[in-house]
XYZ file of C-alpha atoms in Angstrom:
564
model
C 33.663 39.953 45.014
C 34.154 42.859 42.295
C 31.016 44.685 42.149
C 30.204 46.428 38.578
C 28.438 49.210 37.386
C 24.995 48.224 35.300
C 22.097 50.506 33.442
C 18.967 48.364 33.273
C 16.385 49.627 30.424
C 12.631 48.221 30.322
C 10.999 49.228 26.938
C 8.843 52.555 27.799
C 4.823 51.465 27.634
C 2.759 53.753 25.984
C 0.540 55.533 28.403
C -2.931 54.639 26.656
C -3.727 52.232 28.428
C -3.458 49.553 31.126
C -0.354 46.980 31.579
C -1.529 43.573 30.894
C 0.435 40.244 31.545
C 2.216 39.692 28.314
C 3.690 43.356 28.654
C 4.891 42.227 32.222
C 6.573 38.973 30.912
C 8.169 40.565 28.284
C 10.312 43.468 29.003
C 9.453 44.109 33.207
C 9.682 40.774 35.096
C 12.929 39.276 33.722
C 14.918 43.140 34.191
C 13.255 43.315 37.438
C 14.413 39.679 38.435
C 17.918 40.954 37.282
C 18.201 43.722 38.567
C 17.515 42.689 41.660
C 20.082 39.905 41.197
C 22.635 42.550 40.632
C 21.951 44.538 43.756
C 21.556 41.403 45.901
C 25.464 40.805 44.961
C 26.290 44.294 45.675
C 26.218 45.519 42.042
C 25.560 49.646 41.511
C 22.520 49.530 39.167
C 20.375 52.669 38.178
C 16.629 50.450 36.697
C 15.041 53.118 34.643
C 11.908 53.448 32.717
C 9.217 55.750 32.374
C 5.821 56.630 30.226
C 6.195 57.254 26.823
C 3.472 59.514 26.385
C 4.153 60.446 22.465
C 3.359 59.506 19.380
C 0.369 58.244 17.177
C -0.829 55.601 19.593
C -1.396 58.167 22.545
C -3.228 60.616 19.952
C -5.654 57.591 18.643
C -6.601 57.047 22.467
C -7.397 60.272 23.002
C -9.716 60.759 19.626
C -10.825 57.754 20.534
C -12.311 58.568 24.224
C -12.811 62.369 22.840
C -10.217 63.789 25.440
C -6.924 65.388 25.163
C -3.807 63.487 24.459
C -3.117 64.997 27.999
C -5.557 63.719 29.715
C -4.727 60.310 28.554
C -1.200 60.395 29.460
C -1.772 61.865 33.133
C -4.172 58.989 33.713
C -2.163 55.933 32.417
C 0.643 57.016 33.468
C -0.698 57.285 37.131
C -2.249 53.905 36.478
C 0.244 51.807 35.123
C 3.283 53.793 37.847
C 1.094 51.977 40.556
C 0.324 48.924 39.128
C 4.167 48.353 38.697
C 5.247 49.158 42.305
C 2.139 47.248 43.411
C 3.475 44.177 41.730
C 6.723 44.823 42.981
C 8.525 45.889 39.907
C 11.567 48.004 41.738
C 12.408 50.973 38.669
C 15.189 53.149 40.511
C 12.818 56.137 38.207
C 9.529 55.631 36.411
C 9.970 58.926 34.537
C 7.954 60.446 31.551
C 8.751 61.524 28.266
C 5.850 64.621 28.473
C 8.912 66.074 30.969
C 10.469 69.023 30.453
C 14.016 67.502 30.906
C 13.164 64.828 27.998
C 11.989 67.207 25.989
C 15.538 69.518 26.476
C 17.500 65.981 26.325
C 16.029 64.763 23.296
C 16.168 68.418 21.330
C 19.434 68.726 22.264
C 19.975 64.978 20.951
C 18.533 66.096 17.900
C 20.292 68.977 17.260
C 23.781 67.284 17.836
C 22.921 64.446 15.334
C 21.771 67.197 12.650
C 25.070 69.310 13.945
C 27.002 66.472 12.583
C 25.400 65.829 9.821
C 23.655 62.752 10.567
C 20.332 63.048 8.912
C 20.074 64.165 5.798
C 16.665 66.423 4.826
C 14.523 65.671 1.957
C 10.931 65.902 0.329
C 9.261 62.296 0.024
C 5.570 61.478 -0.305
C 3.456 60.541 2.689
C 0.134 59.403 2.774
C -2.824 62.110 4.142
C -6.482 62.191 4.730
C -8.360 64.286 2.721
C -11.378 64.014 4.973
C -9.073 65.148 8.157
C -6.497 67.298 6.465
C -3.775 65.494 7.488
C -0.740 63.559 7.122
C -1.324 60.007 8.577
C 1.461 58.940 10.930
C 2.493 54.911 10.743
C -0.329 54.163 13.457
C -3.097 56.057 12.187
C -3.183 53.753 8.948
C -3.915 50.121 8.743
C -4.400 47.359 5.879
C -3.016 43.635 4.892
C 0.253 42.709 6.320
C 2.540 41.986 3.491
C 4.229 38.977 5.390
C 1.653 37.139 7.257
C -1.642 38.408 5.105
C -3.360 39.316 8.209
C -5.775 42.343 8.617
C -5.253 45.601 10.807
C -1.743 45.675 10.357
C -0.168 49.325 11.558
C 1.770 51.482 9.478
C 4.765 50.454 11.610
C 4.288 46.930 12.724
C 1.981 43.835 12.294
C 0.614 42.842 16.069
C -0.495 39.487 14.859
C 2.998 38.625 13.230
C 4.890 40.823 15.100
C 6.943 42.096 11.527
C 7.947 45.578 11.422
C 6.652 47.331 8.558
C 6.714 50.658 6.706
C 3.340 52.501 5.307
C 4.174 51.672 1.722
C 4.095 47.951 2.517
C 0.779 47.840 3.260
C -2.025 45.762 1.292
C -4.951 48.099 0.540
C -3.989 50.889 3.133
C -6.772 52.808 4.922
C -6.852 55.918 7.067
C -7.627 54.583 10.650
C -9.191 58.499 11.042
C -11.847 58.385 8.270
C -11.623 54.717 7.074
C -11.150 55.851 3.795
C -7.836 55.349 1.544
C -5.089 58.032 1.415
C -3.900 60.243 -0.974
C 0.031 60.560 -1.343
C 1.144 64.139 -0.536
C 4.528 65.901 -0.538
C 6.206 66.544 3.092
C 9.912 67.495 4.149
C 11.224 65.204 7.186
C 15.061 64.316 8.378
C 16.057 60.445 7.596
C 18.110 58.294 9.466
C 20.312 56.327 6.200
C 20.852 53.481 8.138
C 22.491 52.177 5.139
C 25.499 54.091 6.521
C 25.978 52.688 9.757
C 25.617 49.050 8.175
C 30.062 48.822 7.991
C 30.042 48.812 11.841
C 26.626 47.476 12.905
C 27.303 44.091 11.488
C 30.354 43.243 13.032
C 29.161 44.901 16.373
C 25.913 42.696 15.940
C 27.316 39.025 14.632
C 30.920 38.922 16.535
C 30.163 41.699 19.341
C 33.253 44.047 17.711
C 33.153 47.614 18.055
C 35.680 49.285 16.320
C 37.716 46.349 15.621
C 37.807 45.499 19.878
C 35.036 42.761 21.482
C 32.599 44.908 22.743
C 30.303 41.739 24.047
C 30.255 38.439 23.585
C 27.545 37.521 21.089
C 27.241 34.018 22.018
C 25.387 35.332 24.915
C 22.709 37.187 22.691
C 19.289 35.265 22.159
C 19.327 33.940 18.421
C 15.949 35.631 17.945
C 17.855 39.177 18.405
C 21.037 37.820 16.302
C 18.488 36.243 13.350
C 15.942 39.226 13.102
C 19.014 42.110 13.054
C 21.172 40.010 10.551
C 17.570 39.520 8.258
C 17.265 43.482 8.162
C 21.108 43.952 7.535
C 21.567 41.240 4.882
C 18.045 42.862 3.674
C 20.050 46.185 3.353
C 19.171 48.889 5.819
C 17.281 51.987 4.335
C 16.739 55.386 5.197
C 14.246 56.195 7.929
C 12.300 59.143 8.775
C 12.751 60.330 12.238
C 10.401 63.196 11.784
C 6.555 63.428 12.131
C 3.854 65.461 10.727
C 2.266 65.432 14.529
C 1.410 68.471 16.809
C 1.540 65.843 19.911
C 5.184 65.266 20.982
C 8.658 66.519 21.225
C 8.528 69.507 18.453
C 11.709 69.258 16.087
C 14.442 72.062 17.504
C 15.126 73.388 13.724
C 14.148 75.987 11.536
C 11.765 75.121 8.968
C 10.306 72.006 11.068
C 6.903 73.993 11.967
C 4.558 71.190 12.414
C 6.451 68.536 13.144
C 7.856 66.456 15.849
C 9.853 63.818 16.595
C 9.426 60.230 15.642
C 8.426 58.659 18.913
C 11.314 55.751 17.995
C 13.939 58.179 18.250
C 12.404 60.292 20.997
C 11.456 57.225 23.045
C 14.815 55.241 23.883
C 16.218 58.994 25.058
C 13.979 58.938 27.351
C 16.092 56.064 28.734
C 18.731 58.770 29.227
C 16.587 61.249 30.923
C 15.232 59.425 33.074
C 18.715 58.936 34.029
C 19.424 62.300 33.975
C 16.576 62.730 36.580
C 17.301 59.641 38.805
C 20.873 61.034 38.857
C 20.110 64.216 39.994
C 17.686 63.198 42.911
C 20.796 60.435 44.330
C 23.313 63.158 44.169
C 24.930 60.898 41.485
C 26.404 61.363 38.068
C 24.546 60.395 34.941
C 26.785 59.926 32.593
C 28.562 57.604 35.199
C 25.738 55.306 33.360
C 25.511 56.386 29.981
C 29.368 57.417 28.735
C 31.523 55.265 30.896
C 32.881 52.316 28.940
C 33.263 50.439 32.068
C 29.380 50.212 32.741
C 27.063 47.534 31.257
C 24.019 48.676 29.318
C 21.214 46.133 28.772
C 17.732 46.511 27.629
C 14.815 44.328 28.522
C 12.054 44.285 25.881
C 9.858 42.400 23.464
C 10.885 40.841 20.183
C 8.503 43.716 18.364
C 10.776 46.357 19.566
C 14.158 44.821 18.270
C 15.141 46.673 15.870
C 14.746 49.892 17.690
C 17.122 48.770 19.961
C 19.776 46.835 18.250
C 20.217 48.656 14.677
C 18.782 52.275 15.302
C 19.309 53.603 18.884
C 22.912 52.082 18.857
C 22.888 54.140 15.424
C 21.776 57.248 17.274
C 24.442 56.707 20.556
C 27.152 55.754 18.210
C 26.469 59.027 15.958
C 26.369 61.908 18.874
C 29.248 60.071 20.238
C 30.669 59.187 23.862
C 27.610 56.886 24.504
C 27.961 53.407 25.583
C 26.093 50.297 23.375
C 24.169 47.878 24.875
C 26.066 44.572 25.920
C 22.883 42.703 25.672
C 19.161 43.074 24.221
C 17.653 39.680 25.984
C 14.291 40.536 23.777
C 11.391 38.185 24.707
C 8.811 36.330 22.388
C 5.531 37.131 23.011
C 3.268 35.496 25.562
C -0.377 34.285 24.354
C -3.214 33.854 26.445
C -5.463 30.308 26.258
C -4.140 29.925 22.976
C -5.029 32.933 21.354
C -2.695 36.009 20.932
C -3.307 38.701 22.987
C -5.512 41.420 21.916
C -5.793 44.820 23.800
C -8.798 46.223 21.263
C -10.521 42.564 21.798
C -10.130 43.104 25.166
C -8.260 39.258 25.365
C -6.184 40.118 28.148
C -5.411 39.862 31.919
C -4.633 43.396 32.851
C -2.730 43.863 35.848
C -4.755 46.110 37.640
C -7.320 43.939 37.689
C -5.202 40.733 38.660
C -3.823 42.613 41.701
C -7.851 43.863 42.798
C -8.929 40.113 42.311
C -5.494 38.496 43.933
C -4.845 41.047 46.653
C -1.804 39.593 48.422
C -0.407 37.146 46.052
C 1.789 39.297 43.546
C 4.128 36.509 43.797
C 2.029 33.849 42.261
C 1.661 35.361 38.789
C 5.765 36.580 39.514
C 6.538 32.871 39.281
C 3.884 31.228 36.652
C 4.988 34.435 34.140
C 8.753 33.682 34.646
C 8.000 29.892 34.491
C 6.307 30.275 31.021
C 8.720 32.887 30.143
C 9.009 33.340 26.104
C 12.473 33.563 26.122
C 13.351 31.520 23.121
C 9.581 31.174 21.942
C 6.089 31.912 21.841
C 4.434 30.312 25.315
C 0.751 30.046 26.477
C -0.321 31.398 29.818
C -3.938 29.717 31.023
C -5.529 29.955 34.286
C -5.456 25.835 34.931
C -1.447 26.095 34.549
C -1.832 29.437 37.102
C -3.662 27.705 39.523
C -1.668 24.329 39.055
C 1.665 26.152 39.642
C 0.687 27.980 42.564
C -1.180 25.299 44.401
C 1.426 22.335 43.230
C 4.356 23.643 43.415
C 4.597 27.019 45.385
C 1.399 25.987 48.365
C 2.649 22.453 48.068
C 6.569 22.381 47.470
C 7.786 25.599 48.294
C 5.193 26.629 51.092
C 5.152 23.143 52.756
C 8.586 22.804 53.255
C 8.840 25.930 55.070
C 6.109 25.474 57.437
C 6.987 22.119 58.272
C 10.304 23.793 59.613
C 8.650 26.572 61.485
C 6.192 24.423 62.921
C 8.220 22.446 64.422
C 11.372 24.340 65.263
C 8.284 26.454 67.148
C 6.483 23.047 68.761
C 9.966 21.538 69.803
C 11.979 24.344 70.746
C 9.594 27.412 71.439
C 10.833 28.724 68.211
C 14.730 28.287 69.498
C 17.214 27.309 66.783
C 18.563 23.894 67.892
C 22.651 23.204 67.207
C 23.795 21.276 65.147
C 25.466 17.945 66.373
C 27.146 14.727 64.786
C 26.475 15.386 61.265
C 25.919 12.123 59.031
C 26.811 11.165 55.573
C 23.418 12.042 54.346
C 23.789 15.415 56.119
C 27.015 16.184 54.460
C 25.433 15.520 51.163
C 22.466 17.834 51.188
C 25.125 20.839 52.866
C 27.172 20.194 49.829
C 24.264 20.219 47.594
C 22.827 23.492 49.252
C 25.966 25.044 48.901
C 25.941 24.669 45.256
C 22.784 26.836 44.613
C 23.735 29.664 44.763
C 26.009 29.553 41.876
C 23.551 27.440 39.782
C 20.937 30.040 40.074
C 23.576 32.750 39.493
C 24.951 31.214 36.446
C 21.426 30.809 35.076
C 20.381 34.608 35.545
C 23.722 35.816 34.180
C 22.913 33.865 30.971
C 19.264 35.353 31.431
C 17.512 31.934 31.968
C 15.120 33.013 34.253
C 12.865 30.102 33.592
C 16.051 28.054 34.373
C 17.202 29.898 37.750
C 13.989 29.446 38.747
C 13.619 25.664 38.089
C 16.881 25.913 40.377
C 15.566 27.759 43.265
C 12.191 25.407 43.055
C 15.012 21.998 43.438
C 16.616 23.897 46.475
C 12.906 23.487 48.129
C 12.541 20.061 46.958
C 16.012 19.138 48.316
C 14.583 20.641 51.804
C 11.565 18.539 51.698
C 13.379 15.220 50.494
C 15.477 15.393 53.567
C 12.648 16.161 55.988
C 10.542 12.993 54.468
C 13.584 11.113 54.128
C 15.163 11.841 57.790
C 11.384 12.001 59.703
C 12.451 14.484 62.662
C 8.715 13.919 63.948
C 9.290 10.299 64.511
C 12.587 11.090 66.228
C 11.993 13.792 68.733
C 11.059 11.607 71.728
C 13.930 9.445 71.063
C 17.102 10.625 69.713
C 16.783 14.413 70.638
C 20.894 14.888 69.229
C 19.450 13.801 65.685
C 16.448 15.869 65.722
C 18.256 19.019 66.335
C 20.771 18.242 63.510
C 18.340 17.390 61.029
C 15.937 20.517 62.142
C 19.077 22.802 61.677
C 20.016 21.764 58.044
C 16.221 22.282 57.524
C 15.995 25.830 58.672
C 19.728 26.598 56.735
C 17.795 25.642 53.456
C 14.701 27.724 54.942
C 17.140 30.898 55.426
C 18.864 30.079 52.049
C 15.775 29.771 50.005
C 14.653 33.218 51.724
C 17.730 35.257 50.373
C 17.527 33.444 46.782
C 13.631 33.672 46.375
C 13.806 37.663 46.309
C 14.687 38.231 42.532
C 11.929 36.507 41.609
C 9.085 36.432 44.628
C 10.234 38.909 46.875
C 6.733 39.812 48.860
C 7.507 35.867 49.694
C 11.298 36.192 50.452
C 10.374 39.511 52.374
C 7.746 37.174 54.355
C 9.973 33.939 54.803
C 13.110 36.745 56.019
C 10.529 38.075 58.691
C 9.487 34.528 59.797
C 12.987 33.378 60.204
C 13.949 37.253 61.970
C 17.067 37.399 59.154
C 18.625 41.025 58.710
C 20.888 41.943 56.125
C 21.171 38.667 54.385
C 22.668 38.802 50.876
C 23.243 36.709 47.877
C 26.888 35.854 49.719
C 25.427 34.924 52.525
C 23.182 31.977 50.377
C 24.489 28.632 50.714
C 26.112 28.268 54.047
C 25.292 28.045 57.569
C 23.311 32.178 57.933
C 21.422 30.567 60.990
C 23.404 30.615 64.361
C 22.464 28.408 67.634
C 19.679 29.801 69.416
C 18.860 32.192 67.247
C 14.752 32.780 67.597
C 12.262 32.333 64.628
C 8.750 33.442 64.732
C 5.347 31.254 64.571
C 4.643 29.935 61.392
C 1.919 31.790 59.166
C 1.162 30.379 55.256
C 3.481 32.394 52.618
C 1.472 30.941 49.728
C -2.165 30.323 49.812
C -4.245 27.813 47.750
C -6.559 28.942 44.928
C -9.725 27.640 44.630
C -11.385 26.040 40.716
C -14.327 28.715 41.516
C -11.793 32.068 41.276
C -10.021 30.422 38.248
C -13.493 30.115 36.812
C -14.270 33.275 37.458
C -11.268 34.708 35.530
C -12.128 32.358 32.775
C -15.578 34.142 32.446
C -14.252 37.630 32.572
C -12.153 36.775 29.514
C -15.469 35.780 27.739
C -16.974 38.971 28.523
């Protein structure tokens, strides 16, 4: 097998506040899931992400609580680090864009681009609060969204729509500082024309060419990523600033640029590259291995709101400076509602992670597989705490988890936990071999195409193939009289045990780390998935529960909380 060289992005949260389960189902579960695909077939990939601690939305936080933007990003960041290595999110770095080393990466980014002439300086009118004396960056003013006519639209985006937006598009804008509407006022800032780029970006974007060569193949690219880049291109890209009036953030490495920093959508996605940088230096690896070597993959996880960003104006950037790879895929997700309502941070309608993993201690894996089985991949979906609790007691107590304690239990009562041999294998047990051995590849295909909600319908079948042969053969009514048969049929049982242990990991992997221990596997990879991993003799341990049942009272619980 030909292993590859991959970079694996997840979208930077903003450090003012707590992860909650649509972030996770977004832009961290699926790269996680894929990333540990890759490694599990021997693949080199460097995971990054990281806080980004800049911008309007970390300096509204801290106005908000009356502390410094500083103290804000020291304790999210802390907060959300552990809640994504508690819920088994595996970043090779979880870096910070308040570090030194982004803030010399993305100067020196900066000053390259403006080296080459890539901006171009000039004097525009922004809006400012009088009351405040000072210019309003995109988050600190709200009004009607032009395209869906909903209230408390940002400067930059519309959360209830999820359209990205400019200031001037704004119905009735108002100064989230004082409430009050804005005066226009004169400012200098750099611009990104866009407009420029637009000769290159649409080929790259609609036939996956890059200087006249297939870069990737778009076919492979969701059609919401495809359909919202072609609507801004056909639209006709415009210049934008990538300059603040801010004294929070990266400060602009120019002369005549006192009071002004960079726009946290340029300064952001470099931190991409320095956490790199950092991850790099720590391995005793090269970076740029990762970042300027055309034979490495670069794909980045994130929601549908952050698009743009991603597909039309950091390719802009890395194409600009030069000697940067493009990203070979942007699997963006569509946002995840809760009981039928979108989620709100600032209406508190959420399920924040921290919280789930104090309330759930030990079963991580259970909202792993009901967020990747309600993935929004191609569409809004609806998490609810029924279809939670249905999932986990339905399929993984009563599928997934049955099957495998069925095997231990009596591989342990028959054989004092002693693998029995196989014997006289027949037709029937020649069918579900050949059917386990085609799982692997199924699953692989699926994640490869990032289907996660499909690989893991795949993985789910492998279980119910193990339990359809174990109703269908009845070991337990054998034992006392065809001993030969029992052992057979109790091997091919614990073969689809060790299989669905190495294939479980991407997506449950406290479970596959469980189900490896029961079975005393070592070593087992994605190769290995699909055969015969379990020799004669070999010795499993007593069986203990890898999924546990949740009760109506705890789901009722939860739904109470969310009326709070």
């Amino acid at each position: 097998m030909s292993t590859k060289r991959y970079t694996v992005t997840s979208a930077l949260p903003y450090a003012n506040g707590p992860l909650h389960i649509g972030h996770i189902a977004g832009a961290y579960l699926p790269a996680d899931i894929y990333v540990r695909y890759l490694k599990g077939k021997g693949h080199d990939v460097a995971f990054v992400c990281g806080s980004d601690e800049h911008g309007a939305a970390i300096t509204l936080r801290a106005k908000k609580d009356g502390v410094s933007p500083q103290e804000i990003v020291e304790k999210y960041h802390n907060i959300n680090k552990k809640a994504f290595a508690d819920f088994g999110i595996d970043f090779s770095i979880y870096h910070r864009t308040s570090d030194e080393l982004h803030h010399e990466t993305a100067q020196e980014f900066f000053k390259t681009l403006e080296e080459k002439n890539v901006f171009t300086k000039k004097i525009a009118e922004q809006f400012y609060d009088e009351e405040n004396n000072q210019f309003l960056a995109d988050r600190y003013i709200s009004g009607q969204c032009p395209k869906c006519n909903a209230d408390g639209a940002y400067g930059d985006q519309c959360e209830k729509c999820g359209s990205t937006l400019s200031p001037e598009e704004l119905i009735n804008p108002t100064s989230t500082l004082s409430g009050k509407s804005p005066i226009k006022k004169e400012t200098s800032h750099w611009y990104l024309p866009m407009q420029k780029h637009e000769e290159w970006l649409k080929p790259w974007i609609e036939d996956g060419l890059l200087n006249g060569e297939t870069h990737h193949d778009p076919k492979t690219w969701r059609s919401q990523v495809i359909g919202q880049c072609k609507s801004w291109i056909d639209g006709g890209l415009k210049a934008r600033a990538m300059t603040r009036d801010l004294d929070w953030g990266v400060k602009v490495p120019v002369r005549d640029a006192d009071g002004k920093v960079l726009y946290v959508w340029l300064d952001a996605p470099i931190g991409y590259i320095s956490a790199t940088k950092k991850w790099a230096a720590d391995n005793n690896k090269n970076w740029e291995d990762y970042w300027k070597n055309d034979e490495t993959e670069l794909v980045h996880f994130i929601g549908k709101d952050n698009i743009v960003f991603h597909c039309i104006i950091f390719p802009i950037i890395l194409k600009a400076h030069e000697g940067y790879i493009l990203p070979t895929n942007v699997p963006a997700n569509e946002f995840l509602n809760l009981e039928g309502k979108k989620l709100s941070t600032s209406r508190n309608w959420a399920i924040w992670l921290p919280g789930y993993l104090e309330d759930f201690k030990g079963q991580e894996d259970a909202l792993r597989y009901a967020l990747c089985a309600t993935a929004p991949e191609s569409k809004d979906t609806d998490f609810t705490w029924t279809d939670f609790q249905a999932r986990n007691n339905n399929e993984l107590v009563a599928i997934f988890g049955n099957f495998i304690n069925r095997v231990v239990v009596l591989t342990n009562k028959y054989w004092e936990g002693i693998v029995p041999k196989f014997n006289t294998l027949e037709v029937y047990d020649k069918e579900v071999l050949e059917k386990l051995k085609a799982f692997p590849d199924k699953i692989s295909v699926s994640i490869e195409k990032y289907r996660f909600r499909e690989a893991l319908v795949e993985l789910m079948n492998l279980a119910r193939l193990g339990n359809k042969y174990l109703a269908d053969t009845e070991p337990w009514k054998l034992k006392k009289t065809n001993e030969k048969r029992t052992e057979t049929i109790m091997n091919i049982s614990i073969q689809i045990s060790a299989s669905l242990a190495v294939l479980s990991e991407p997506f449950m992997p406290f479970s596959s780390e469980k189900l490896k221990g029961l079975l005393n596997l070592d070593n087992m990879t994605w190769k290995d998935a699909g055969g015969i991993i379990i020799a004669d003799n070999h010795k499993i341990k007593p069986a203990t529960h890898l999924f546990s049942k949740i009760e109506d009272e705890k789901i009722e619980q939860q739904l109470e909380k969310l009326k709070q």
